[in-house]
């Protein structure tokens, strides 16, 4: 659906445009699951929806708690939390360890499911695919699945927890940088 309407490929955000339309049109609830996210515009739109008193919830992969995939994810999550967007980390269930689904359900009337994380990288570099539908036979069970993921999560994340995750990520990134420098120095001494 997103790609069919593109007329200006340079300015189009593809699936990002569909996410933005869904969020803008929401009147009651937006509930999402992504492996990771850092798209500033989508997070801003979610924050605006939350300030309109909509129930806005996002379930992320629990692995993102220890090793966020996107460099700006945590600072943008914190900003969205300040705008009343609620986040939780999915917990392993039924032998499954990674939340890899990319879904959004709006007002129990429309959903999008596909391959695209809500990241700037995905929007700019990846070929993605998604199905957007209003078919209640798809929307209702998907909403139930997202509600279950939320209920079985580690609980709603606080800003303090998000800041702790960001600090851990920065420390890990700094250590990797130091390790690379040490390795390069050792290789140069041969």
PDB file of C-alpha atoms in Angstrom:
ATOM      1  CA  UNK A   1       0.000   0.000   0.000  1.00  0.00           C
ATOM      2  CA  UNK A   2       2.724   2.504   0.883  1.00  0.00           C
ATOM      3  CA  UNK A   3       4.794   1.996  -2.243  1.00  0.00           C
ATOM      4  CA  UNK A   4       1.809   2.124  -4.628  1.00  0.00           C
ATOM      5  CA  UNK A   5       1.092   5.756  -3.771  1.00  0.00           C
ATOM      6  CA  UNK A   6       4.648   7.062  -4.061  1.00  0.00           C
ATOM      7  CA  UNK A   7       5.068   9.763  -6.665  1.00  0.00           C
ATOM      8  CA  UNK A   8       8.148  11.543  -5.330  1.00  0.00           C
ATOM      9  CA  UNK A   9      10.640   8.848  -4.351  1.00  0.00           C
ATOM     10  CA  UNK A  10      13.159  11.383  -2.991  1.00  0.00           C
ATOM     11  CA  UNK A  11      10.687  12.844  -0.490  1.00  0.00           C
ATOM     12  CA  UNK A  12       8.623   9.757   0.272  1.00  0.00           C
ATOM     13  CA  UNK A  13       9.114   7.925   3.528  1.00  0.00           C
ATOM     14  CA  UNK A  14       7.361   4.800   2.223  1.00  0.00           C
ATOM     15  CA  UNK A  15       6.099   2.838   5.212  1.00  0.00           C
ATOM     16  CA  UNK A  16       7.013   5.753   7.476  1.00  0.00           C
ATOM     17  CA  UNK A  17       4.274   7.741   5.708  1.00  0.00           C
ATOM     18  CA  UNK A  18       1.781   4.979   6.467  1.00  0.00           C
ATOM     19  CA  UNK A  19       2.844   4.889  10.140  1.00  0.00           C
ATOM     20  CA  UNK A  20       2.462   8.681  10.311  1.00  0.00           C
ATOM     21  CA  UNK A  21      -1.030   8.598   8.755  1.00  0.00           C
ATOM     22  CA  UNK A  22      -2.168   5.843  11.108  1.00  0.00           C
ATOM     23  CA  UNK A  23      -0.895   7.690  14.170  1.00  0.00           C
ATOM     24  CA  UNK A  24      -2.383  11.022  13.044  1.00  0.00           C
ATOM     25  CA  UNK A  25      -5.799   9.431  12.384  1.00  0.00           C
ATOM     26  CA  UNK A  26      -5.923   7.590  15.725  1.00  0.00           C
ATOM     27  CA  UNK A  27      -8.625   8.669  18.169  1.00  0.00           C
ATOM     28  CA  UNK A  28      -8.333   6.177  21.060  1.00  0.00           C
ATOM     29  CA  UNK A  29      -5.239   3.957  21.005  1.00  0.00           C
ATOM     30  CA  UNK A  30      -2.008   3.190  19.196  1.00  0.00           C
ATOM     31  CA  UNK A  31      -0.228   0.023  20.275  1.00  0.00           C
ATOM     32  CA  UNK A  32       2.955  -1.084  18.490  1.00  0.00           C
ATOM     33  CA  UNK A  33       5.699  -3.647  18.596  1.00  0.00           C
ATOM     34  CA  UNK A  34       9.063  -3.189  16.988  1.00  0.00           C
ATOM     35  CA  UNK A  35      12.406  -4.899  17.402  1.00  0.00           C
ATOM     36  CA  UNK A  36      13.947  -1.449  17.579  1.00  0.00           C
ATOM     37  CA  UNK A  37      13.136   2.146  16.744  1.00  0.00           C
ATOM     38  CA  UNK A  38      14.824   5.510  16.455  1.00  0.00           C
ATOM     39  CA  UNK A  39      12.764   7.357  13.833  1.00  0.00           C
ATOM     40  CA  UNK A  40      12.475  10.840  15.300  1.00  0.00           C
ATOM     41  CA  UNK A  41       9.380  11.783  13.283  1.00  0.00           C
ATOM     42  CA  UNK A  42       7.430   8.656  14.181  1.00  0.00           C
ATOM     43  CA  UNK A  43       8.323   9.027  17.862  1.00  0.00           C
ATOM     44  CA  UNK A  44       7.315  12.708  17.740  1.00  0.00           C
ATOM     45  CA  UNK A  45       3.964  11.743  16.165  1.00  0.00           C
ATOM     46  CA  UNK A  46       3.437   9.093  18.855  1.00  0.00           C
ATOM     47  CA  UNK A  47       4.220  11.713  21.503  1.00  0.00           C
ATOM     48  CA  UNK A  48       1.708  14.104  19.964  1.00  0.00           C
ATOM     49  CA  UNK A  49      -0.912  11.331  19.980  1.00  0.00           C
ATOM     50  CA  UNK A  50      -0.214  10.695  23.670  1.00  0.00           C
ATOM     51  CA  UNK A  51      -0.611  14.405  24.448  1.00  0.00           C
ATOM     52  CA  UNK A  52      -4.062  14.146  22.789  1.00  0.00           C
ATOM     53  CA  UNK A  53      -4.834  11.677  25.621  1.00  0.00           C
ATOM     54  CA  UNK A  54      -4.599   8.591  23.436  1.00  0.00           C
ATOM     55  CA  UNK A  55      -3.326   5.342  24.922  1.00  0.00           C
ATOM     56  CA  UNK A  56       0.063   5.005  23.178  1.00  0.00           C
ATOM     57  CA  UNK A  57       2.094   1.912  24.009  1.00  0.00           C
ATOM     58  CA  UNK A  58       5.169   0.383  22.400  1.00  0.00           C
ATOM     59  CA  UNK A  59       6.593  -3.063  23.107  1.00  0.00           C
ATOM     60  CA  UNK A  60      10.279  -3.460  22.229  1.00  0.00           C
ATOM     61  CA  UNK A  61      12.479  -6.533  22.095  1.00  0.00           C
ATOM     62  CA  UNK A  62      13.905  -7.262  25.552  1.00  0.00           C
ATOM     63  CA  UNK A  63      17.410  -7.512  24.113  1.00  0.00           C
ATOM     64  CA  UNK A  64      17.243  -3.780  23.428  1.00  0.00           C
ATOM     65  CA  UNK A  65      17.437  -3.289  27.180  1.00  0.00           C
ATOM     66  CA  UNK A  66      21.080  -4.373  27.190  1.00  0.00           C
ATOM     67  CA  UNK A  67      22.208  -3.618  23.644  1.00  0.00           C
ATOM     68  CA  UNK A  68      20.084  -1.085  21.748  1.00  0.00           C
ATOM     69  CA  UNK A  69      20.481  -1.526  18.003  1.00  0.00           C
ATOM     70  CA  UNK A  70      20.164   2.159  17.213  1.00  0.00           C
ATOM     71  CA  UNK A  71      22.504   4.825  18.487  1.00  0.00           C
ATOM     72  CA  UNK A  72      19.761   7.344  19.179  1.00  0.00           C
ATOM     73  CA  UNK A  73      17.098   4.924  20.345  1.00  0.00           C
ATOM     74  CA  UNK A  74      17.303   5.506  24.087  1.00  0.00           C
ATOM     75  CA  UNK A  75      17.491   9.301  23.993  1.00  0.00           C
ATOM     76  CA  UNK A  76      14.463   9.337  21.673  1.00  0.00           C
ATOM     77  CA  UNK A  77      12.601   6.814  23.835  1.00  0.00           C
ATOM     78  CA  UNK A  78      13.218   9.040  26.864  1.00  0.00           C
ATOM     79  CA  UNK A  79      11.914  12.068  24.983  1.00  0.00           C
ATOM     80  CA  UNK A  80       8.797  10.126  23.914  1.00  0.00           C
ATOM     81  CA  UNK A  81       8.278   8.964  27.519  1.00  0.00           C
ATOM     82  CA  UNK A  82       8.292  12.589  28.616  1.00  0.00           C
ATOM     83  CA  UNK A  83       5.413  13.040  26.155  1.00  0.00           C
ATOM     84  CA  UNK A  84       3.506  10.180  27.871  1.00  0.00           C
ATOM     85  CA  UNK A  85       4.312   7.410  25.366  1.00  0.00           C
ATOM     86  CA  UNK A  86       4.523   4.172  27.362  1.00  0.00           C
ATOM     87  CA  UNK A  87       7.188   1.521  26.705  1.00  0.00           C
ATOM     88  CA  UNK A  88       7.723  -2.052  27.829  1.00  0.00           C
ATOM     89  CA  UNK A  89      10.225  -4.772  26.981  1.00  0.00           C
ATOM     90  CA  UNK A  90       8.821  -8.089  25.740  1.00  0.00           C
ATOM     91  CA  UNK A  91       9.933 -11.057  27.789  1.00  0.00           C
ATOM     92  CA  UNK A  92      10.934 -14.452  26.335  1.00  0.00           C
ATOM     93  CA  UNK A  93       7.894 -16.668  25.951  1.00  0.00           C
ATOM     94  CA  UNK A  94       7.236 -20.200  24.694  1.00  0.00           C
ATOM     95  CA  UNK A  95      10.905 -20.695  23.875  1.00  0.00           C
ATOM     96  CA  UNK A  96      11.034 -17.510  21.821  1.00  0.00           C
ATOM     97  CA  UNK A  97      13.673 -15.003  22.815  1.00  0.00           C
ATOM     98  CA  UNK A  98      13.448 -12.205  20.227  1.00  0.00           C
ATOM     99  CA  UNK A  99      10.490  -9.928  19.501  1.00  0.00           C
ATOM    100  CA  UNK A 100      10.998  -9.470  15.796  1.00  0.00           C
ATOM    101  CA  UNK A 101       7.490  -8.525  14.692  1.00  0.00           C
ATOM    102  CA  UNK A 102       6.835  -5.029  13.424  1.00  0.00           C
ATOM    103  CA  UNK A 103       3.200  -4.163  14.022  1.00  0.00           C
ATOM    104  CA  UNK A 104       0.929  -1.263  14.778  1.00  0.00           C
ATOM    105  CA  UNK A 105      -2.752  -1.434  15.695  1.00  0.00           C
ATOM    106  CA  UNK A 106      -4.829   1.747  15.687  1.00  0.00           C
ATOM    107  CA  UNK A 107      -8.180   2.106  17.475  1.00  0.00           C
ATOM    108  CA  UNK A 108      -8.997  -1.603  17.061  1.00  0.00           C
ATOM    109  CA  UNK A 109      -9.865  -0.764  13.443  1.00  0.00           C
ATOM    110  CA  UNK A 110      -6.647  -0.865  11.409  1.00  0.00           C
ATOM    111  CA  UNK A 111      -3.303  -2.601  11.574  1.00  0.00           C
ATOM    112  CA  UNK A 112      -0.033  -2.736   9.745  1.00  0.00           C
ATOM    113  CA  UNK A 113       2.312  -5.691   9.951  1.00  0.00           C
ATOM    114  CA  UNK A 114       5.521  -6.117   8.072  1.00  0.00           C
ATOM    115  CA  UNK A 115       9.281  -6.141   8.010  1.00  0.00           C
ATOM    116  CA  UNK A 116      10.098  -2.515   8.792  1.00  0.00           C
ATOM    117  CA  UNK A 117      11.398  -1.287  12.125  1.00  0.00           C
ATOM    118  CA  UNK A 118      10.616   2.347  12.826  1.00  0.00           C
ATOM    119  CA  UNK A 119      14.194   3.413  12.212  1.00  0.00           C
ATOM    120  CA  UNK A 120      15.762   6.055  10.056  1.00  0.00           C
ATOM    121  CA  UNK A 121      18.054   3.405   8.556  1.00  0.00           C
ATOM    122  CA  UNK A 122      15.143   1.166   7.532  1.00  0.00           C
ATOM    123  CA  UNK A 123      13.344   4.116   5.984  1.00  0.00           C
ATOM    124  CA  UNK A 124      16.341   5.297   3.971  1.00  0.00           C
ATOM    125  CA  UNK A 125      18.184   2.106   3.014  1.00  0.00           C
ATOM    126  CA  UNK A 126      16.055  -1.023   3.245  1.00  0.00           C
ATOM    127  CA  UNK A 127      13.502  -2.555   0.928  1.00  0.00           C
ATOM    128  CA  UNK A 128      10.611  -3.221   3.280  1.00  0.00           C
ATOM    129  CA  UNK A 129       7.177  -4.718   2.924  1.00  0.00           C
ATOM    130  CA  UNK A 130       4.006  -4.452   4.971  1.00  0.00           C
ATOM    131  CA  UNK A 131       0.337  -5.236   4.846  1.00  0.00           C
ATOM    132  CA  UNK A 132      -2.131  -2.639   6.054  1.00  0.00           C
ATOM    133  CA  UNK A 133      -5.682  -3.851   6.674  1.00  0.00           C
ATOM    134  CA  UNK A 134      -8.954  -2.961   8.354  1.00  0.00           C
ATOM    135  CA  UNK A 135     -10.184  -6.579   8.242  1.00  0.00           C
ATOM    136  CA  UNK A 136     -11.407  -7.314  11.789  1.00  0.00           C
ATOM    137  CA  UNK A 137     -10.391 -10.982  11.366  1.00  0.00           C
ATOM    138  CA  UNK A 138      -6.780  -9.733  11.276  1.00  0.00           C
ATOM    139  CA  UNK A 139      -6.982  -6.610  13.454  1.00  0.00           C
ATOM    140  CA  UNK A 140      -8.678  -8.196  16.495  1.00  0.00           C
ATOM    141  CA  UNK A 141      -6.256 -11.126  16.998  1.00  0.00           C
ATOM    142  CA  UNK A 142      -3.265  -8.870  16.371  1.00  0.00           C
ATOM    143  CA  UNK A 143      -4.490  -6.411  19.000  1.00  0.00           C
ATOM    144  CA  UNK A 144      -4.989  -9.320  21.408  1.00  0.00           C
ATOM    145  CA  UNK A 145      -1.418 -10.471  20.701  1.00  0.00           C
ATOM    146  CA  UNK A 146      -0.024  -6.978  21.404  1.00  0.00           C
ATOM    147  CA  UNK A 147      -2.087  -6.678  24.606  1.00  0.00           C
ATOM    148  CA  UNK A 148      -0.725 -10.070  25.701  1.00  0.00           C
ATOM    149  CA  UNK A 149       2.857  -9.005  24.951  1.00  0.00           C
ATOM    150  CA  UNK A 150       2.283  -5.872  27.016  1.00  0.00           C
ATOM    151  CA  UNK A 151       0.725  -7.823  29.904  1.00  0.00           C
ATOM    152  CA  UNK A 152       3.561 -10.373  29.901  1.00  0.00           C
ATOM    153  CA  UNK A 153       6.305  -7.749  29.557  1.00  0.00           C
ATOM    154  CA  UNK A 154       8.800  -6.738  32.187  1.00  0.00           C
ATOM    155  CA  UNK A 155       6.389  -3.938  33.115  1.00  0.00           C
ATOM    156  CA  UNK A 156       6.112  -0.382  31.963  1.00  0.00           C
ATOM    157  CA  UNK A 157       9.531   1.197  31.660  1.00  0.00           C
ATOM    158  CA  UNK A 158      10.283   4.305  33.715  1.00  0.00           C
ATOM    159  CA  UNK A 159      12.404   7.223  32.560  1.00  0.00           C
ATOM    160  CA  UNK A 160      15.030   6.232  35.159  1.00  0.00           C
ATOM    161  CA  UNK A 161      15.214   2.736  33.637  1.00  0.00           C
ATOM    162  CA  UNK A 162      15.497   4.172  30.115  1.00  0.00           C
ATOM    163  CA  UNK A 163      18.317   6.470  31.278  1.00  0.00           C
ATOM    164  CA  UNK A 164      20.092   3.494  32.894  1.00  0.00           C
ATOM    165  CA  UNK A 165      19.818   1.561  29.617  1.00  0.00           C
ATOM    166  CA  UNK A 166      21.233   4.543  27.724  1.00  0.00           C
ATOM    167  CA  UNK A 167      24.163   4.774  30.166  1.00  0.00           C
ATOM    168  CA  UNK A 168      24.905   1.046  29.802  1.00  0.00           C
ATOM    169  CA  UNK A 169      24.810   1.392  26.015  1.00  0.00           C
ATOM    170  CA  UNK A 170      27.185   4.374  26.087  1.00  0.00           C
ATOM    171  CA  UNK A 171      29.593   2.466  28.347  1.00  0.00           C
ATOM    172  CA  UNK A 172      29.473  -0.581  26.060  1.00  0.00           C
ATOM    173  CA  UNK A 173      30.063   1.617  22.992  1.00  0.00           C
ATOM    174  CA  UNK A 174      32.993   3.345  24.716  1.00  0.00           C
ATOM    175  CA  UNK A 175      34.519  -0.033  25.656  1.00  0.00           C
ATOM    176  CA  UNK A 176      34.200  -1.280  22.060  1.00  0.00           C
ATOM    177  CA  UNK A 177      35.929   1.868  20.844  1.00  0.00           C
ATOM    178  CA  UNK A 178      38.761   1.413  23.359  1.00  0.00           C
ATOM    179  CA  UNK A 179      39.080  -2.277  22.422  1.00  0.00           C
ATOM    180  CA  UNK A 180      39.330  -1.389  18.715  1.00  0.00           C
ATOM    181  CA  UNK A 181      42.007   1.214  19.461  1.00  0.00           C
ATOM    182  CA  UNK A 182      44.006  -1.275  21.544  1.00  0.00           C
ATOM    183  CA  UNK A 183      43.719  -3.904  18.830  1.00  0.00           C
ATOM    184  CA  UNK A 184      44.885  -1.440  16.172  1.00  0.00           C
ATOM    185  CA  UNK A 185      47.850  -0.420  18.351  1.00  0.00           C
ATOM    186  CA  UNK A 186      48.840  -4.074  18.877  1.00  0.00           C
ATOM    187  CA  UNK A 187      48.619  -4.790  15.153  1.00  0.00           C
ATOM    188  CA  UNK A 188      50.723  -1.722  14.399  1.00  0.00           C
ATOM    189  CA  UNK A 189      53.490  -2.927  16.730  1.00  0.00           C
ATOM    190  CA  UNK A 190      54.194  -6.066  14.681  1.00  0.00           C
TER     191      UNK A 190
END
